[in-house]
Short mmCIF file of C-alpha atoms in Angstrom, two decimals:
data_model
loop_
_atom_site.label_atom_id
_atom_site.label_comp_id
_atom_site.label_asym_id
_atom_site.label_seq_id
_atom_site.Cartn_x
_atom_site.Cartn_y
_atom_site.Cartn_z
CA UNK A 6 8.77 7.68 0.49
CA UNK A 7 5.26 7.41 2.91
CA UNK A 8 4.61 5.98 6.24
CA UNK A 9 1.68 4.38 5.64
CA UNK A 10 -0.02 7.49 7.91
CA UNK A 11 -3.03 8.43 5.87
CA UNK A 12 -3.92 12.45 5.66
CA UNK A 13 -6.87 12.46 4.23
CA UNK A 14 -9.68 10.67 2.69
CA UNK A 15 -10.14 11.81 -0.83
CA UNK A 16 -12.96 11.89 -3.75
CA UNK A 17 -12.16 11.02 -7.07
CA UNK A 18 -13.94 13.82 -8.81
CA UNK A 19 -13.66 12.90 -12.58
CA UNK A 20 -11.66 10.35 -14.55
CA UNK A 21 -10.95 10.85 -18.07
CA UNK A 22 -10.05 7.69 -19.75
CA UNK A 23 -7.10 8.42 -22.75
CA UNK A 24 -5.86 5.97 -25.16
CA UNK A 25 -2.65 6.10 -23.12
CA UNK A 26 -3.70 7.11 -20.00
CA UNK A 27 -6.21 7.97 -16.88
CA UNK A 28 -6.40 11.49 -16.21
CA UNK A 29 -7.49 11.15 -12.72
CA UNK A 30 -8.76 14.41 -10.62
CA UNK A 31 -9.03 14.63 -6.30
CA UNK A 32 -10.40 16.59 -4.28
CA UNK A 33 -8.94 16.96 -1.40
CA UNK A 34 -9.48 18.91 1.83
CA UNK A 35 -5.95 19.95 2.81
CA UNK A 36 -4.37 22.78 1.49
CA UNK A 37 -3.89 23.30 -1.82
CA UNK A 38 -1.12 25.78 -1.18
CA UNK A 39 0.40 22.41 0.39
CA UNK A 40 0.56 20.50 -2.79
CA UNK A 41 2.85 21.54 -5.78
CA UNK A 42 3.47 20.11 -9.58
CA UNK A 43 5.64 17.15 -9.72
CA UNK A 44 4.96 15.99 -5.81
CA UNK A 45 4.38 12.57 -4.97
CA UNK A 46 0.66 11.81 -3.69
CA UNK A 47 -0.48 8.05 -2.72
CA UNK A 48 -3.81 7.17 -3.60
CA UNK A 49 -5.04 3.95 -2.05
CA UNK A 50 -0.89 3.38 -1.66
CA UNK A 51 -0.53 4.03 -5.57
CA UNK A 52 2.27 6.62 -5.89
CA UNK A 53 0.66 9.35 -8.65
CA UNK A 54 2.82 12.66 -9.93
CA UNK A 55 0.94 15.71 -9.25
CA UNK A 56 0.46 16.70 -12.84
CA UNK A 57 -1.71 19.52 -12.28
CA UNK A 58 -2.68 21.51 -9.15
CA UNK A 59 -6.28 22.83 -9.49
CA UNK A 60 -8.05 24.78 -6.77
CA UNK A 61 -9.30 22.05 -4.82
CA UNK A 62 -6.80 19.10 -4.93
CA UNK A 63 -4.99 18.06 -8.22
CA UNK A 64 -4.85 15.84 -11.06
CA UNK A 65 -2.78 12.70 -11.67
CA UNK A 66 -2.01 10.13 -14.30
CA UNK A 67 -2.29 6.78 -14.11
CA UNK A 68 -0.20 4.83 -17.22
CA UNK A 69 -2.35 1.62 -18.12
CA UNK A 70 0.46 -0.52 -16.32
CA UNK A 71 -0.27 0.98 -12.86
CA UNK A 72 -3.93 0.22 -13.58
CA UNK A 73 -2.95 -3.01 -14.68
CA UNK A 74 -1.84 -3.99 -11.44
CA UNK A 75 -3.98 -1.98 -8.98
CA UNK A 76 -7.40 -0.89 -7.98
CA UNK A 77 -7.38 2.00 -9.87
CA UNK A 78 -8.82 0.29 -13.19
CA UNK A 79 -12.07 -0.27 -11.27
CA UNK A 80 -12.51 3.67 -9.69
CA UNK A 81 -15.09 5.73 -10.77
CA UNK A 82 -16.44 9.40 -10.49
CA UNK A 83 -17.54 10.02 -6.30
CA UNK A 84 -15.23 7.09 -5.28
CA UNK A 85 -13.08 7.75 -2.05
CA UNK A 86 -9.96 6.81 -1.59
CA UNK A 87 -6.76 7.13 0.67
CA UNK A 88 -4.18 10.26 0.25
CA UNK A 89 -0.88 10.66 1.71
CA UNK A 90 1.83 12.96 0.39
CA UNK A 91 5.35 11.98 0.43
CA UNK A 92 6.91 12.50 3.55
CA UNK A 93 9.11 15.70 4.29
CA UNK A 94 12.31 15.25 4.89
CA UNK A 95 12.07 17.09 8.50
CA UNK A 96 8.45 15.14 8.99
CA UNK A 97 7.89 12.45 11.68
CA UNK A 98 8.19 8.76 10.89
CA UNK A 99 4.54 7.21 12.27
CA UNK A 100 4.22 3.88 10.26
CA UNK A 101 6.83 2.08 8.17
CA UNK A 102 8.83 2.65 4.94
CA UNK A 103 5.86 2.26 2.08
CA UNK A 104 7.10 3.03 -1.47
CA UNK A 105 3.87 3.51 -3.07
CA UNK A 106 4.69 0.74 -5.40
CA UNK A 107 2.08 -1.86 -5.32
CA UNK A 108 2.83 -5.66 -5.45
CA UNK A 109 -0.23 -7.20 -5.94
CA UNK A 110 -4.22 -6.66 -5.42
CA UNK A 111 -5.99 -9.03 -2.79
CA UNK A 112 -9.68 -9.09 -1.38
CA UNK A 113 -11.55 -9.47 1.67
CA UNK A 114 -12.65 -12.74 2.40
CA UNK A 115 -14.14 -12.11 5.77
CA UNK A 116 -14.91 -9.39 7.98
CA UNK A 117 -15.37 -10.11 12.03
CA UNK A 118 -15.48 -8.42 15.03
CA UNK A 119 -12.77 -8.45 17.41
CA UNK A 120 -13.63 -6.52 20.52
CA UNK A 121 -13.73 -3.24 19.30
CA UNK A 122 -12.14 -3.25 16.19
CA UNK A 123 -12.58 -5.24 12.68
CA UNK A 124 -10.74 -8.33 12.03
CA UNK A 125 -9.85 -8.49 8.16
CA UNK A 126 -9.15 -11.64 6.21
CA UNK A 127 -7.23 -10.89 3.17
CA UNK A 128 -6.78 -13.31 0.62
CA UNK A 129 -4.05 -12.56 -2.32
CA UNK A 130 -1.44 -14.52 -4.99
CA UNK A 131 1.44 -16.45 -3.66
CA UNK A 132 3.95 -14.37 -4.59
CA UNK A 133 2.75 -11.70 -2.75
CA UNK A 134 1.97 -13.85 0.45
CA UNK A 135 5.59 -14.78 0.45
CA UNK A 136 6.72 -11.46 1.47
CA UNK A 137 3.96 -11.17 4.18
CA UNK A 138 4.81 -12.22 7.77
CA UNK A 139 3.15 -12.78 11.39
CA UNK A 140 3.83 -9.47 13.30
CA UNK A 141 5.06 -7.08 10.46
CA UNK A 142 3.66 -4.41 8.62
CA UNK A 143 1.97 -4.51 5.69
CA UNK A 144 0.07 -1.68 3.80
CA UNK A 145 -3.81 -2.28 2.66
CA UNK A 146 -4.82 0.60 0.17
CA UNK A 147 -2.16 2.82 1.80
CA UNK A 148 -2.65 2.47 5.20
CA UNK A 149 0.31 0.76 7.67
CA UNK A 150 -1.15 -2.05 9.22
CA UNK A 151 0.45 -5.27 11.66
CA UNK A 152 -0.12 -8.70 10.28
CA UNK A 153 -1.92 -10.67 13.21
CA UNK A 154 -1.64 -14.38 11.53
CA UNK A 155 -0.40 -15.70 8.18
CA UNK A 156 -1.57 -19.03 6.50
CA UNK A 157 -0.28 -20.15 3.02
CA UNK A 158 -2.18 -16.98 1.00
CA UNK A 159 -4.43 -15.71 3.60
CA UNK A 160 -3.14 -13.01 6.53
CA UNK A 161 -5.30 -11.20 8.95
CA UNK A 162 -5.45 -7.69 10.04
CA UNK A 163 -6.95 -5.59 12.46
CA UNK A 164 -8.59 -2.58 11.81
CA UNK A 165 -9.10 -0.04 15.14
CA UNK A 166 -12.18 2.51 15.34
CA UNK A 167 -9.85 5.54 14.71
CA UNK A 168 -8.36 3.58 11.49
CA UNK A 169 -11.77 3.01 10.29
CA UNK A 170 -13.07 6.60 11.00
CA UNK A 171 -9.84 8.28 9.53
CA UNK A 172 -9.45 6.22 6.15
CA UNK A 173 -11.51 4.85 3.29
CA UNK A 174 -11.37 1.25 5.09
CA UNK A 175 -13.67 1.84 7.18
CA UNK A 176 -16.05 1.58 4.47
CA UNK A 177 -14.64 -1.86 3.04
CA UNK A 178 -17.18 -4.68 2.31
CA UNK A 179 -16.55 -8.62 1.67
CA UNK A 180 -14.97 -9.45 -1.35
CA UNK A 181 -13.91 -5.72 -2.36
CA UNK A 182 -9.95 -5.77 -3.86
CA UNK A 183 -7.37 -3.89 -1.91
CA UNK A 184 -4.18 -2.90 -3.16
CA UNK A 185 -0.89 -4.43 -0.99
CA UNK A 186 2.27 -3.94 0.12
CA UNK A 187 4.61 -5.20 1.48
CA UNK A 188 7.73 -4.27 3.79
CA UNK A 189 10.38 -3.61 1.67
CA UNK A 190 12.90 -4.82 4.36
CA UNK A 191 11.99 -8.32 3.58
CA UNK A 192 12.78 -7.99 -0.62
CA UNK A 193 15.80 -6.44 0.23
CA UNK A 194 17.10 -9.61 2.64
CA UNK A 195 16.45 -11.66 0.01
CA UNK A 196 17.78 -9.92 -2.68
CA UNK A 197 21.34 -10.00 -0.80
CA UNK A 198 20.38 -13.76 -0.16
CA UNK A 199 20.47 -14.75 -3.50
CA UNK A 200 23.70 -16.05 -4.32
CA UNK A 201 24.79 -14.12 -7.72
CA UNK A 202 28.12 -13.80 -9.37
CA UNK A 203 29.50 -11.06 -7.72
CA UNK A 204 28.47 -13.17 -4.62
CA UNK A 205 26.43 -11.62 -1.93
CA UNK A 206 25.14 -12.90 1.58
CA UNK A 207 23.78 -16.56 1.64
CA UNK A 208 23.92 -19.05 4.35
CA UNK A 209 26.89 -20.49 4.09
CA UNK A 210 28.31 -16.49 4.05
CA UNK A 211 25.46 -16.58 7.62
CA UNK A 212 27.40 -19.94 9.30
CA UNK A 213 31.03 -18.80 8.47
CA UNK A 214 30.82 -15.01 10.06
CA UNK A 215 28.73 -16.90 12.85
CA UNK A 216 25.39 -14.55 12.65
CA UNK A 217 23.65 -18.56 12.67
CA UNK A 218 24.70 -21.58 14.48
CA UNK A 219 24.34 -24.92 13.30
CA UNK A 220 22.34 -27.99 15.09
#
Protein backbone atom coordinates (compact mmCIF):
# COMPACT_ATOMS: atom_id res chain seq x y z
CA UNK A 1 0.00 0.00 0.00
CA UNK A 2 1.22 4.07 -0.57
CA UNK A 3 -0.09 7.27 0.68
CA UNK A 4 0.06 9.11 -2.16
CA UNK A 5 3.31 11.02 -0.28
CA UNK A 6 5.86 11.19 -3.03
CA UNK A 7 9.79 10.55 -1.93
CA UNK A 8 11.43 11.37 -4.65
CA UNK A 9 11.47 12.51 -8.13
CA UNK A 10 13.10 9.94 -10.29
CA UNK A 11 14.93 9.58 -13.90
CA UNK A 12 14.19 6.90 -16.05
CA UNK A 13 17.69 6.01 -17.05
CA UNK A 14 17.22 3.34 -19.84
CA UNK A 15 14.26 1.32 -21.10
CA UNK A 16 14.77 -1.82 -22.85
CA UNK A 17 11.81 -2.77 -24.83
CA UNK A 18 11.34 -7.02 -24.79
CA UNK A 19 8.91 -8.91 -26.76
CA UNK A 20 7.17 -9.50 -23.42
CA UNK A 21 8.18 -6.84 -21.49
CA UNK A 22 9.79 -3.20 -20.50
CA UNK A 23 12.83 -3.52 -18.61
CA UNK A 24 12.66 -0.20 -17.04
CA UNK A 25 15.84 1.26 -14.96
CA UNK A 26 15.64 4.51 -12.10
CA UNK A 27 17.77 6.33 -10.68
CA UNK A 28 17.01 7.40 -7.71
CA UNK A 29 18.56 9.58 -4.99
CA UNK A 30 17.58 7.77 -1.78
CA UNK A 31 19.38 5.06 -0.49
CA UNK A 32 19.99 2.21 -2.22
CA UNK A 33 20.67 0.27 0.94
CA UNK A 34 16.83 1.34 1.42
CA UNK A 35 15.49 -0.57 -1.47
CA UNK A 36 15.61 -4.47 -1.68
CA UNK A 37 14.54 -7.24 -4.51
CA UNK A 38 10.92 -7.94 -4.62
CA UNK A 39 9.79 -4.36 -2.87
CA UNK A 40 7.04 -2.48 -4.15
CA UNK A 41 8.08 1.01 -5.83
CA UNK A 42 5.30 3.43 -7.49
CA UNK A 43 6.31 5.14 -10.44
CA UNK A 44 3.97 7.90 -11.53
CA UNK A 45 1.37 5.70 -9.06
CA UNK A 46 2.22 2.46 -11.21
CA UNK A 47 3.09 -0.23 -8.63
CA UNK A 48 6.57 -1.94 -10.25
CA UNK A 49 8.50 -5.11 -8.39
CA UNK A 50 11.96 -4.24 -7.71
CA UNK A 51 13.49 -6.80 -9.99
CA UNK A 52 16.93 -5.77 -9.66
CA UNK A 53 18.74 -3.40 -7.25
CA UNK A 54 21.70 -1.72 -9.03
CA UNK A 55 23.93 0.86 -7.39
CA UNK A 56 21.97 3.80 -8.00
CA UNK A 57 18.21 2.91 -7.89
CA UNK A 58 16.81 -0.35 -9.49
CA UNK A 59 15.18 -1.92 -12.31
CA UNK A 60 11.52 -2.84 -12.86
CA UNK A 61 9.25 -4.56 -15.31
CA UNK A 62 6.49 -3.36 -16.82
CA UNK A 63 4.15 -6.43 -18.53
CA UNK A 64 2.56 -4.87 -21.83
CA UNK A 65 -0.88 -4.77 -19.89
CA UNK A 66 0.35 -2.20 -17.31
CA UNK A 67 1.60 -0.20 -20.30
CA UNK A 68 -1.52 -0.76 -21.88
CA UNK A 69 -3.31 1.15 -19.47
CA UNK A 70 -0.82 3.76 -18.19
CA UNK A 71 1.70 6.36 -19.06
CA UNK A 72 4.40 4.22 -19.06
CA UNK A 73 4.05 3.17 -22.90
CA UNK A 74 4.95 6.77 -23.78
CA UNK A 75 8.36 7.16 -21.25
CA UNK A 76 11.55 7.47 -22.60
CA UNK A 77 15.33 7.54 -21.61
CA UNK A 78 15.91 11.13 -19.16
CA UNK A 79 12.13 11.18 -18.38
CA UNK A 80 11.23 11.99 -14.63
CA UNK A 81 8.81 10.60 -12.88
CA UNK A 82 7.23 10.13 -9.32
CA UNK A 83 8.68 7.36 -6.71
CA UNK A 84 7.21 6.22 -3.58
CA UNK A 85 8.00 2.94 -1.87
CA UNK A 86 5.40 0.99 -0.18
CA UNK A 87 4.70 2.14 3.08
CA UNK A 88 6.26 0.43 6.28
CA UNK A 89 4.21 -1.04 8.38
CA UNK A 90 5.47 1.25 11.49
CA UNK A 91 5.54 4.41 8.83
CA UNK A 92 3.19 7.43 9.13
CA UNK A 93 -0.04 7.65 7.16
CA UNK A 94 0.28 11.38 5.25
CA UNK A 95 -2.18 10.99 2.25
CA UNK A 96 -4.77 8.30 1.59
CA UNK A 97 -4.89 4.53 0.84
CA UNK A 98 -3.40 4.44 -3.02
CA UNK A 99 -2.93 0.87 -4.35
CA UNK A 100 -0.72 1.63 -7.14
CA UNK A 101 -3.22 0.15 -9.44
CA UNK A 102 -4.17 2.55 -12.07
CA UNK A 103 -7.79 2.98 -13.38
CA UNK A 104 -7.53 4.98 -16.19
CA UNK A 105 -5.15 7.74 -17.98
CA UNK A 106 -6.63 11.40 -18.28
CA UNK A 107 -5.01 14.78 -19.54
CA UNK A 108 -4.77 18.29 -18.75
CA UNK A 109 -7.13 20.37 -20.34
CA UNK A 110 -6.25 23.60 -18.67
CA UNK A 111 -3.80 24.98 -16.44
CA UNK A 112 -4.68 28.40 -14.29
CA UNK A 113 -3.53 30.21 -11.59
CA UNK A 114 -5.19 30.23 -8.39
CA UNK A 115 -3.48 32.52 -5.95
CA UNK A 116 -0.47 30.83 -5.39
CA UNK A 117 -0.90 27.56 -6.56
CA UNK A 118 -1.96 25.82 -10.07
CA UNK A 119 -5.45 25.00 -10.77
CA UNK A 120 -5.56 21.66 -12.93
CA UNK A 121 -8.38 20.64 -15.21
CA UNK A 122 -8.32 17.01 -15.80
CA UNK A 123 -10.32 15.51 -18.32
CA UNK A 124 -10.67 11.45 -18.36
CA UNK A 125 -13.33 8.37 -19.48
CA UNK A 126 -16.58 8.02 -17.72
CA UNK A 127 -15.93 5.20 -15.95
CA UNK A 128 -13.27 6.59 -14.25
CA UNK A 129 -15.12 9.98 -13.49
CA UNK A 130 -17.71 7.94 -11.74
CA UNK A 131 -15.54 7.08 -8.93
CA UNK A 132 -14.25 10.73 -8.62
CA UNK A 133 -16.01 13.08 -6.14
CA UNK A 134 -16.10 16.90 -4.92
CA UNK A 135 -13.82 16.98 -1.78
CA UNK A 136 -12.04 13.51 -1.93
CA UNK A 137 -8.83 12.36 -2.83
CA UNK A 138 -7.72 11.32 -5.86
CA UNK A 139 -4.11 10.40 -7.01
CA UNK A 140 -2.56 12.19 -10.35
CA UNK A 141 0.71 10.26 -11.37
CA UNK A 142 1.11 9.17 -7.72
CA UNK A 143 0.63 12.04 -5.86
CA UNK A 144 -2.61 12.42 -3.19
CA UNK A 145 -4.48 15.21 -4.24
CA UNK A 146 -8.34 16.83 -3.05
CA UNK A 147 -10.84 17.09 -5.82
CA UNK A 148 -11.99 20.88 -5.78
CA UNK A 149 -15.11 20.46 -8.36
CA UNK A 150 -16.46 17.59 -10.47
CA UNK A 151 -18.53 17.99 -13.76
CA UNK A 152 -19.72 14.94 -15.84
CA UNK A 153 -15.81 13.84 -16.95
CA UNK A 154 -13.91 16.82 -15.96
CA UNK A 155 -12.58 17.42 -12.04
CA UNK A 156 -10.24 20.07 -10.89
CA UNK A 157 -7.29 20.03 -8.70
CA UNK A 158 -5.03 22.18 -7.03
CA UNK A 159 -1.56 21.95 -7.13
CA UNK A 160 0.48 24.02 -4.06
CA UNK A 161 4.18 25.45 -4.64
CA UNK A 162 5.70 22.71 -2.35
CA UNK A 163 3.67 19.94 -4.51
CA UNK A 164 5.01 21.39 -7.59
CA UNK A 165 8.66 21.77 -6.31
CA UNK A 166 8.67 18.21 -4.65
CA UNK A 167 7.12 16.05 -7.61
CA UNK A 168 7.31 15.65 -11.36
CA UNK A 169 3.93 17.82 -11.64
CA UNK A 170 5.33 20.63 -11.33
CA UNK A 171 6.62 20.24 -14.69
CA UNK A 172 3.14 19.22 -16.32
CA UNK A 173 2.06 21.05 -19.56
CA UNK A 174 -1.56 21.23 -21.34
CA UNK A 175 -2.69 18.25 -22.81
CA UNK A 176 0.10 15.85 -21.24
CA UNK A 177 -1.73 12.26 -19.92
CA UNK A 178 -1.63 11.56 -16.25
CA UNK A 179 -2.21 8.36 -14.78
CA UNK A 180 -5.42 8.26 -12.03
CA UNK A 181 -6.71 6.93 -9.19
CA UNK A 182 -9.12 6.77 -7.43
CA UNK A 183 -10.15 6.22 -3.61
CA UNK A 184 -10.64 2.83 -3.20
CA UNK A 185 -13.26 3.51 -0.41
CA UNK A 186 -15.72 4.45 -3.01
CA UNK A 187 -15.32 0.80 -5.23
CA UNK A 188 -15.59 -0.90 -2.20
CA UNK A 189 -19.26 0.86 -1.18
CA UNK A 190 -20.37 -0.09 -4.25
CA UNK A 191 -19.23 -3.35 -4.51
CA UNK A 192 -21.29 -4.22 -1.17
CA UNK A 193 -24.11 -2.15 -2.95
CA UNK A 194 -24.61 -4.38 -5.59
CA UNK A 195 -27.23 -6.67 -4.80
CA UNK A 196 -25.70 -10.34 -5.61
CA UNK A 197 -26.89 -13.74 -4.61
CA UNK A 198 -25.42 -14.15 -1.47
CA UNK A 199 -27.09 -10.68 -0.91
CA UNK A 200 -25.07 -7.84 0.37
CA UNK A 201 -25.96 -4.14 1.42
CA UNK A 202 -28.43 -2.26 -0.94
CA UNK A 203 -30.96 0.28 -0.12
CA UNK A 204 -33.64 -1.41 0.83
CA UNK A 205 -30.92 -3.40 3.40
CA UNK A 206 -30.00 1.03 4.08
CA UNK A 207 -34.06 1.91 4.90
CA UNK A 208 -34.79 -1.30 6.99
CA UNK A 209 -31.62 -1.01 9.60
CA UNK A 210 -32.54 2.84 9.42
CA UNK A 211 -28.84 4.19 8.33
CA UNK A 212 -31.42 6.37 5.56
CA UNK A 213 -34.75 7.82 6.08
CA UNK A 214 -37.30 8.08 3.61
CA UNK A 215 -39.16 11.45 2.29
Amino acid sequence: MFTGIIEDVARISDIRKLTGKWEIYIHTNLNPHGIREGDSIAIDGVCLTAAVVTKDGFRADASLETLRVTTLMEKKSGDFANMERAMASDGRFGGHIVMGHVDGVGFIRDISESGDSLRFDIETSPNVARYIVRKGSVTLDGVSLTVNERNDTLFTVNIIPYTASKTAIGGKKLRDKMNIETDIIGKYIESLMKEGKGGGVDMRFLYEHGYIKGD
